[in-house]
JSON list of C-alpha atoms in Angstrom, two decimals:
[
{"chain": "N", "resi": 1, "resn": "UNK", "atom": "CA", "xyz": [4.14, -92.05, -8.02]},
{"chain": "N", "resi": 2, "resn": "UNK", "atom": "CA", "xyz": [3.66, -88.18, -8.57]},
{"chain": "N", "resi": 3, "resn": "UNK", "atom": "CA", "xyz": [7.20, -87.95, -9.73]},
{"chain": "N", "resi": 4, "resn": "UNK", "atom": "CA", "xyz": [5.91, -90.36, -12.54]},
{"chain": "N", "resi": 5, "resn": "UNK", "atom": "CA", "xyz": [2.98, -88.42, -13.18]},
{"chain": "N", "resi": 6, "resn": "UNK", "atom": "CA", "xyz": [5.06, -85.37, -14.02]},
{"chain": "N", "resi": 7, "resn": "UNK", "atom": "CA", "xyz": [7.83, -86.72, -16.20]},
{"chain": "N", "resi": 8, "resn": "UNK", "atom": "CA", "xyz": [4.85, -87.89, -18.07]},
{"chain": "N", "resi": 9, "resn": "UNK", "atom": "CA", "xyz": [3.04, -84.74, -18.33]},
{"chain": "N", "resi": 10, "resn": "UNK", "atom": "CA", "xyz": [6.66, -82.97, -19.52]},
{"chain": "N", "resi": 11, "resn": "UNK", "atom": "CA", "xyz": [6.81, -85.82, -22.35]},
{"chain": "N", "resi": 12, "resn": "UNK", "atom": "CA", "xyz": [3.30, -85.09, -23.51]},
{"chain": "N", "resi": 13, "resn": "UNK", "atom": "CA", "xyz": [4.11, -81.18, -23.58]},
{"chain": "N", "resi": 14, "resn": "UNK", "atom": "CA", "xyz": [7.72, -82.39, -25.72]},
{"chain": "N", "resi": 15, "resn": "UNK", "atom": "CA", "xyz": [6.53, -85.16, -27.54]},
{"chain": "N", "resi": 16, "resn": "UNK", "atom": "CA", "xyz": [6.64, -84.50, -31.38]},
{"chain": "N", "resi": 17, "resn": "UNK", "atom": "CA", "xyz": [2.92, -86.18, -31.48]},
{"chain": "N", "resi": 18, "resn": "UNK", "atom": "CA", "xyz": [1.32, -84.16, -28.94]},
{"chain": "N", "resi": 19, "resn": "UNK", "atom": "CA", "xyz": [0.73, -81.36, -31.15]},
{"chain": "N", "resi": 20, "resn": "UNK", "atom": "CA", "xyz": [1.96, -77.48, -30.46]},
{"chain": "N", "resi": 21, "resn": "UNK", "atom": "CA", "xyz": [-1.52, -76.11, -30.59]},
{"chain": "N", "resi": 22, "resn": "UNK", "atom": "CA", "xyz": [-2.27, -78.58, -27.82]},
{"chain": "N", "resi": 23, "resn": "UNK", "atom": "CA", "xyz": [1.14, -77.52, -25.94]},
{"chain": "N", "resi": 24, "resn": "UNK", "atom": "CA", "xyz": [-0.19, -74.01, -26.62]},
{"chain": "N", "resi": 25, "resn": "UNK", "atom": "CA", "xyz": [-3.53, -74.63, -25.18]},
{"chain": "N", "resi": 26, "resn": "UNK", "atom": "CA", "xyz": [-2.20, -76.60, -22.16]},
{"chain": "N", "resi": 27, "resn": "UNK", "atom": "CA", "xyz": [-0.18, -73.38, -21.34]},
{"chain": "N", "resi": 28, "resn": "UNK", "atom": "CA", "xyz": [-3.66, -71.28, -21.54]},
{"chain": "N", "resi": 29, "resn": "UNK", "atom": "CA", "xyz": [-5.47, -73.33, -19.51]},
{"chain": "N", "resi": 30, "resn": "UNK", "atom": "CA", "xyz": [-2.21, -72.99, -16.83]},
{"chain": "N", "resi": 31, "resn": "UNK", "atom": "CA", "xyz": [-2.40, -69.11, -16.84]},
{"chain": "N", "resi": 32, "resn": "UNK", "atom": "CA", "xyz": [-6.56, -69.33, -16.13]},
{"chain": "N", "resi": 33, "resn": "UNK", "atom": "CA", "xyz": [-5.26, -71.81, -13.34]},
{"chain": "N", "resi": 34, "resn": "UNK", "atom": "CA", "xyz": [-3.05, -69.71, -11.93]},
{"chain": "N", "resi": 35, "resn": "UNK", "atom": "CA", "xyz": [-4.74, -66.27, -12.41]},
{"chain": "N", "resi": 36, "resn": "UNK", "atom": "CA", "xyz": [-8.08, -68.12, -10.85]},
{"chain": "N", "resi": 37, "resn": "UNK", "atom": "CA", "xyz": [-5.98, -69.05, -7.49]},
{"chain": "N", "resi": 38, "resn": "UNK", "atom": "CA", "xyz": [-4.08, -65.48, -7.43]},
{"chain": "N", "resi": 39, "resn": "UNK", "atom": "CA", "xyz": [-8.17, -63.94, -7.27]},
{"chain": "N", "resi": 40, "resn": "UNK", "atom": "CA", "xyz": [-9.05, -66.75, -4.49]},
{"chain": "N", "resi": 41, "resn": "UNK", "atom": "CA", "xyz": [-5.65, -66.07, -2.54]},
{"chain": "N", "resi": 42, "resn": "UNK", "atom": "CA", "xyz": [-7.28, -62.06, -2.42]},
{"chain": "N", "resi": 43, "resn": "UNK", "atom": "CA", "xyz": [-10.71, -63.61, -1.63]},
{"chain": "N", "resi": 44, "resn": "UNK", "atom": "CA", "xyz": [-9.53, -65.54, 1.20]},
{"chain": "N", "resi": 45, "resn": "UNK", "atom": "CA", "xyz": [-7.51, -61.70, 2.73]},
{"chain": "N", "resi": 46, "resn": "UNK", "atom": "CA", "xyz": [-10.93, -60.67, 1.62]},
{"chain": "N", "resi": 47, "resn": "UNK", "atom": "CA", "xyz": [-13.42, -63.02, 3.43]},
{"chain": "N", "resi": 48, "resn": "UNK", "atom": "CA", "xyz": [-11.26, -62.89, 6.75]},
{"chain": "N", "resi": 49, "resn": "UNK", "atom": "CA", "xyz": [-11.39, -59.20, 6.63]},
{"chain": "N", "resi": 50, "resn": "UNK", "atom": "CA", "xyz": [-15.40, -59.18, 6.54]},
{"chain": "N", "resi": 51, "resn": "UNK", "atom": "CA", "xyz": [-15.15, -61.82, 9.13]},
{"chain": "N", "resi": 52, "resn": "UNK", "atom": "CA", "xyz": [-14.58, -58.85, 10.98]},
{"chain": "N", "resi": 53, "resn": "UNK", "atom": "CA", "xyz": [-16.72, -56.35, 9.67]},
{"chain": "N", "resi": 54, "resn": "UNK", "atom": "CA", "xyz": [-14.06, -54.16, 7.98]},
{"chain": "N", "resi": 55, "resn": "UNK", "atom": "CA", "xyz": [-15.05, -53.50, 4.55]},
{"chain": "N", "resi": 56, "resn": "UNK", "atom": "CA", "xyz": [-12.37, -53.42, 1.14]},
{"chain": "N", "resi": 57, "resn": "UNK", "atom": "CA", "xyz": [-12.44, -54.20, -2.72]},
{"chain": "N", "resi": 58, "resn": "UNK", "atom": "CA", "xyz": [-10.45, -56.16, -4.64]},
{"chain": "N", "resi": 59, "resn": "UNK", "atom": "CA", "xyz": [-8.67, -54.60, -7.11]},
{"chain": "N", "resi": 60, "resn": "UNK", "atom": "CA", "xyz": [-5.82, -54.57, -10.20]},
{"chain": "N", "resi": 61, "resn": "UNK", "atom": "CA", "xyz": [-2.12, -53.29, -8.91]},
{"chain": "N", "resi": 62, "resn": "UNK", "atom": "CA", "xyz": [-3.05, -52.31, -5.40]},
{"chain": "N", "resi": 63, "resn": "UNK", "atom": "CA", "xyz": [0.24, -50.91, -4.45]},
{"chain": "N", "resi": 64, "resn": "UNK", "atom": "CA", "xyz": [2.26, -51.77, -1.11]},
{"chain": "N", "resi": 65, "resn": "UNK", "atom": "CA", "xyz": [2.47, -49.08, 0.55]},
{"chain": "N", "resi": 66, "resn": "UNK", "atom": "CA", "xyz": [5.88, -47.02, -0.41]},
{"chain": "N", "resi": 67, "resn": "UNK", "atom": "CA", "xyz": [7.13, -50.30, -2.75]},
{"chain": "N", "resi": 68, "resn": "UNK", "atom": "CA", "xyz": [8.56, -49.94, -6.10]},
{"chain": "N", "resi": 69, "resn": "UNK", "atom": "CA", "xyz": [7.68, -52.96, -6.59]},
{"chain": "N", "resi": 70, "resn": "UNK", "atom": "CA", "xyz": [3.70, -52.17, -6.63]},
{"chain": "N", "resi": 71, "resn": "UNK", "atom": "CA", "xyz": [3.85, -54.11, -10.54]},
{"chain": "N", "resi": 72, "resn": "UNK", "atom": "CA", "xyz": [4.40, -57.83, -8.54]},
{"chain": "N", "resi": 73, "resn": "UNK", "atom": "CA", "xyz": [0.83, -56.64, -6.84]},
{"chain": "N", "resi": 74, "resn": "UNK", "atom": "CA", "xyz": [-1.25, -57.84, -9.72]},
{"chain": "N", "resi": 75, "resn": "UNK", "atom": "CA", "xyz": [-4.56, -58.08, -7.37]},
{"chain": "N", "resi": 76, "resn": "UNK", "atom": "CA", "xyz": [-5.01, -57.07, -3.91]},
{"chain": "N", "resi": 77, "resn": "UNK", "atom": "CA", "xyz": [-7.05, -55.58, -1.55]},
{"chain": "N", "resi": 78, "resn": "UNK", "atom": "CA", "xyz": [-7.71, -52.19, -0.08]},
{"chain": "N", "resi": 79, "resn": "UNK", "atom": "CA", "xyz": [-9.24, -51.73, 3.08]},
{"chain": "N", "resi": 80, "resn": "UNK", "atom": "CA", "xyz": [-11.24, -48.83, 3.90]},
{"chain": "N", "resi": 81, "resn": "UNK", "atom": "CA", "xyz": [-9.78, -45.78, 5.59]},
{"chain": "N", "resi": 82, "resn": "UNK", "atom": "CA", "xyz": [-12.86, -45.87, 7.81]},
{"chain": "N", "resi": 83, "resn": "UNK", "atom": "CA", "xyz": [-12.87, -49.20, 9.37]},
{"chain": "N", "resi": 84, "resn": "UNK", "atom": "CA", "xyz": [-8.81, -49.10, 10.11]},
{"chain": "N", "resi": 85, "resn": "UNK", "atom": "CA", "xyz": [-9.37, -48.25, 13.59]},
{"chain": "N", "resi": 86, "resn": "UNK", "atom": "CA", "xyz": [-11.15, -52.01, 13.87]},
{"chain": "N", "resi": 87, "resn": "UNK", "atom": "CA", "xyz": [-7.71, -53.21, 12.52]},
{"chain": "N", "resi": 88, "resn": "UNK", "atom": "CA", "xyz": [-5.74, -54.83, 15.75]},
{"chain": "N", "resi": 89, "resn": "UNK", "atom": "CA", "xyz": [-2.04, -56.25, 14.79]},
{"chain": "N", "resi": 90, "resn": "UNK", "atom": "CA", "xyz": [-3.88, -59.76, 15.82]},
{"chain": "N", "resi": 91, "resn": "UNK", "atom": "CA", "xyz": [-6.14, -59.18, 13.27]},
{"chain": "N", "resi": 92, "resn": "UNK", "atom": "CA", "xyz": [-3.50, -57.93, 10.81]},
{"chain": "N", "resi": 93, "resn": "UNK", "atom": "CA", "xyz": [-1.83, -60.76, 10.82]},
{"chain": "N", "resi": 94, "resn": "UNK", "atom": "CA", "xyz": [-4.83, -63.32, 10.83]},
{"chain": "N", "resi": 95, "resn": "UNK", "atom": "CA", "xyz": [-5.98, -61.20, 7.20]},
{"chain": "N", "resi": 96, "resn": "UNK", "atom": "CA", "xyz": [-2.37, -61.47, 6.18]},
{"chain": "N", "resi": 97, "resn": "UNK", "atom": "CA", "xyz": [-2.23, -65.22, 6.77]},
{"chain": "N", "resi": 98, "resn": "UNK", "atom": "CA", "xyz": [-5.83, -66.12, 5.66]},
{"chain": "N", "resi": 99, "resn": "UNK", "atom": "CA", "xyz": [-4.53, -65.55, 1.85]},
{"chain": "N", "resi": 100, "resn": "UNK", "atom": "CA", "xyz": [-1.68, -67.61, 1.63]},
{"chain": "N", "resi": 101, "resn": "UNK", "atom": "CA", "xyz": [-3.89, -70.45, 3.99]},
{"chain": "N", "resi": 102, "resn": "UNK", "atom": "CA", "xyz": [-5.73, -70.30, 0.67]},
{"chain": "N", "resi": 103, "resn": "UNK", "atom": "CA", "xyz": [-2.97, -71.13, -1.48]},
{"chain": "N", "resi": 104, "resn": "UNK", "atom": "CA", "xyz": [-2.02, -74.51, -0.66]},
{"chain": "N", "resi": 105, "resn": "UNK", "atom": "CA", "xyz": [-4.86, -76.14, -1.03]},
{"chain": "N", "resi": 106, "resn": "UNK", "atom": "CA", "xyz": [-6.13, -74.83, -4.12]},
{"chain": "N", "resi": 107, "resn": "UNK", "atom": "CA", "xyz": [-2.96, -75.71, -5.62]},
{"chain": "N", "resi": 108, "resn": "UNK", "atom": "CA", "xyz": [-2.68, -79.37, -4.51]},
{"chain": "N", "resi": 109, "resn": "UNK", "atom": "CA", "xyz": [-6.58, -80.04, -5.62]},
{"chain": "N", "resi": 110, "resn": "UNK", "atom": "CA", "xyz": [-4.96, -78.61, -9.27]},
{"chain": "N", "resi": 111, "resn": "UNK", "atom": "CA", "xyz": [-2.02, -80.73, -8.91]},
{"chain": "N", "resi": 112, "resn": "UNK", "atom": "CA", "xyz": [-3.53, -83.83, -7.83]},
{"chain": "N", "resi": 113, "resn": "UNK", "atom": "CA", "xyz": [-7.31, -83.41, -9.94]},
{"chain": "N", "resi": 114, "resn": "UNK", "atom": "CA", "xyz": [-5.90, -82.26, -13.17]},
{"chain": "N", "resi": 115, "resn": "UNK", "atom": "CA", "xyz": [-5.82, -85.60, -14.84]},
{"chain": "N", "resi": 116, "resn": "UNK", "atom": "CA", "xyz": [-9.10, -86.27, -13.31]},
{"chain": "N", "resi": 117, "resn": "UNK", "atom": "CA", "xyz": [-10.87, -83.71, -16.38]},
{"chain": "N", "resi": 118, "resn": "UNK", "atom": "CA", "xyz": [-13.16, -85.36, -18.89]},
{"chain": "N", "resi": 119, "resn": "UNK", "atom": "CA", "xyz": [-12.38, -84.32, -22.54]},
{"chain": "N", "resi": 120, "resn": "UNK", "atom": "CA", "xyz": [-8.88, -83.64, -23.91]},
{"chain": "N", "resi": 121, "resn": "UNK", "atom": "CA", "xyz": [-5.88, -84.04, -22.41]},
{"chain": "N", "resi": 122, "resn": "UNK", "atom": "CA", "xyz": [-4.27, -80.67, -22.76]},
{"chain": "N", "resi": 123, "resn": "UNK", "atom": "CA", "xyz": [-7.10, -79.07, -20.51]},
{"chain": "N", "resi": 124, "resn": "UNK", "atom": "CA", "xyz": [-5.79, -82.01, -17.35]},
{"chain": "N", "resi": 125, "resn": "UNK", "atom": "CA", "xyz": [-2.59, -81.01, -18.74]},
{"chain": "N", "resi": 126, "resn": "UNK", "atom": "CA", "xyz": [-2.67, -77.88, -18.12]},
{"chain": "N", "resi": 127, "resn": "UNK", "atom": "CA", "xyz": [-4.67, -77.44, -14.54]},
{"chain": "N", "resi": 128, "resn": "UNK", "atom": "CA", "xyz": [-1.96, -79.89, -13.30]},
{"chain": "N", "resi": 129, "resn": "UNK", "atom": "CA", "xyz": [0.80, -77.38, -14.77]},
{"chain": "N", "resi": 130, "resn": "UNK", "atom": "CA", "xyz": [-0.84, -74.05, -13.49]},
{"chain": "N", "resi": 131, "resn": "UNK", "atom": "CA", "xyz": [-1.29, -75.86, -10.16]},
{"chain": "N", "resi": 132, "resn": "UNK", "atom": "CA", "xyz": [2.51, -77.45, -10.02]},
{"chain": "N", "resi": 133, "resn": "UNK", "atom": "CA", "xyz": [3.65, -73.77, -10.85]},
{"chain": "N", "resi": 134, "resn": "UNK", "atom": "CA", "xyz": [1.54, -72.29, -8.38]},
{"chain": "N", "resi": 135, "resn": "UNK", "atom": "CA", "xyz": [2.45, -74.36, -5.37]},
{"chain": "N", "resi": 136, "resn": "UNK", "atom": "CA", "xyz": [6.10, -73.52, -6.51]},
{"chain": "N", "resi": 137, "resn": "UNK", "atom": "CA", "xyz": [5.32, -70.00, -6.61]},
{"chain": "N", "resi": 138, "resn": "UNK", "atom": "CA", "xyz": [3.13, -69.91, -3.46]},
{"chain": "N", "resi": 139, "resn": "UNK", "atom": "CA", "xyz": [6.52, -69.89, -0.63]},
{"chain": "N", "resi": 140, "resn": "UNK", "atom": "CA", "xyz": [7.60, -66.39, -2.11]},
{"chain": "N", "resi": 141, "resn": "UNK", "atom": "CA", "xyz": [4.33, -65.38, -0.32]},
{"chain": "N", "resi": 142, "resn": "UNK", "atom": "CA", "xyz": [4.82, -66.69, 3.01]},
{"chain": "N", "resi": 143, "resn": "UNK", "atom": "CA", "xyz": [8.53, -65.91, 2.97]},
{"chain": "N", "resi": 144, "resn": "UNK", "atom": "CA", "xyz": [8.48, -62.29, 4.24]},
{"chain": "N", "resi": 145, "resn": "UNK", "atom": "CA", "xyz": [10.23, -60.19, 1.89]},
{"chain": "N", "resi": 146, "resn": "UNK", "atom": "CA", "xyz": [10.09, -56.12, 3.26]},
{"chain": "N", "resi": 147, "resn": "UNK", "atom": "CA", "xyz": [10.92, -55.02, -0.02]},
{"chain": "N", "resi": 148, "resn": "UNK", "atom": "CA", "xyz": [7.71, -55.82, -1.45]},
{"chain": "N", "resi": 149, "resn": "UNK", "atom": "CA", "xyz": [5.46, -56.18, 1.53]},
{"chain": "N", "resi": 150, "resn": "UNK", "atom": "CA", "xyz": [4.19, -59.62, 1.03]},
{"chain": "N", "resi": 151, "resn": "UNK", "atom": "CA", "xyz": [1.53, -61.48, 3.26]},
{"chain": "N", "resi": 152, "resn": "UNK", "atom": "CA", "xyz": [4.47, -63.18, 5.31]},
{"chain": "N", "resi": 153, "resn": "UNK", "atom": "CA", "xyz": [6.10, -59.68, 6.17]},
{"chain": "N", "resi": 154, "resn": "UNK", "atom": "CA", "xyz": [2.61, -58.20, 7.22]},
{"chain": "N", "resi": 155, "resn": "UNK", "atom": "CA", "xyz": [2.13, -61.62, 9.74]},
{"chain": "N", "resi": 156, "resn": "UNK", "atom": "CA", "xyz": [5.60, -61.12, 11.16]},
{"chain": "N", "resi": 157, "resn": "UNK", "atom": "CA", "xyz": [4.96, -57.12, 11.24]},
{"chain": "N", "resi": 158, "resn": "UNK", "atom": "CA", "xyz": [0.84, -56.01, 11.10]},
{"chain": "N", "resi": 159, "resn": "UNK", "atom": "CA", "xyz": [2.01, -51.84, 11.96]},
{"chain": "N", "resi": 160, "resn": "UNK", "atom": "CA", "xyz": [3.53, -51.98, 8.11]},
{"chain": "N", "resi": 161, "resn": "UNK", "atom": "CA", "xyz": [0.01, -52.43, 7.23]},
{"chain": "N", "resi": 162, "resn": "UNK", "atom": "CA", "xyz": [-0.25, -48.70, 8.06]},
{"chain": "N", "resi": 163, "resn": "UNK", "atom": "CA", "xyz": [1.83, -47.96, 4.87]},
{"chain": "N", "resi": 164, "resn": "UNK", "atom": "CA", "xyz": [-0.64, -49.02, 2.46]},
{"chain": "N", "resi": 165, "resn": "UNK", "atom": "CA", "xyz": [-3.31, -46.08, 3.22]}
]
């Protein structure tokens, strides 16, 4: 049944009759989608960190520690200096996870309640699209990957945390 749903939704964004300013907007309305869940994924490290009463902002290209690749950190968040001695590796790991826990689903309720909007079809369109490319997107997170530090990497290892002061 979903299968069907999503050749349809690639024939509406290919049909000759759906028109490109449509296709266009579809693709907007994905990026918002995705960009929205990328700030909730840092909300969710965020809310489990105050959980705990350590304090930390959100921010733009909040770099990993000694990574290169600090550009793939879009948003993130950086803990205060001051509350790092609260920081236990269970803990760590439990702020680590709390993001990607996020993920999932935020991107199903996309996938599954885009063509539940009201109104044109390019805005359903498109929150099912930003949702189906999330979700696809959302395993390079939990995978972990040392070279760029990600939330699965911190779970399996909370000291590299440590780096990122």
């Amino acid at each position: 049944m979903i299968i069907e749903e999503y050749v349809a939704i690639a024939r509406a964004l290919t049909n000759p009759i759906f028109p490109v300013s449509s296709t266009l907007a579809a693709f907007a309305v994905a990026a918002v989608v995705v960009t929205t869940t990328v700030c909730l994924h840092e909300v969710g490290h965020w809310g489990a960190a105050r959980i705990f009463g350590i304090r930390g902002n959100i921010g733009f290209f909040v770099r990993r520690g000694t990574s290169k690749y600090w550009f793939l950190s879009v948003f993130g968040v950086r803990y205060h200096d001051s509350d790092f001695h609260k920081m236990t590796p269970a803990r760590i790991r439990w702020f680590a996870a709390a993001g990607p826990l996020v993920d999932v689903p935020l991107s199903l309720l996309c996938l599954y309640g885009g063509h539940l909007f009201a109104g044109p079809s390019w805005v359903g369109i498109g929150v099912t699209l930003g949702g189906a490319l999330y979700l696809a997107l959302t395993p390079l997170n939990w995978f972990p990957i040392r070279a760029i530090r990600n939330d699965g990497y911190i779970v399996l290892r909370p000291q590299a945390i440590s780096d990122q002061r």
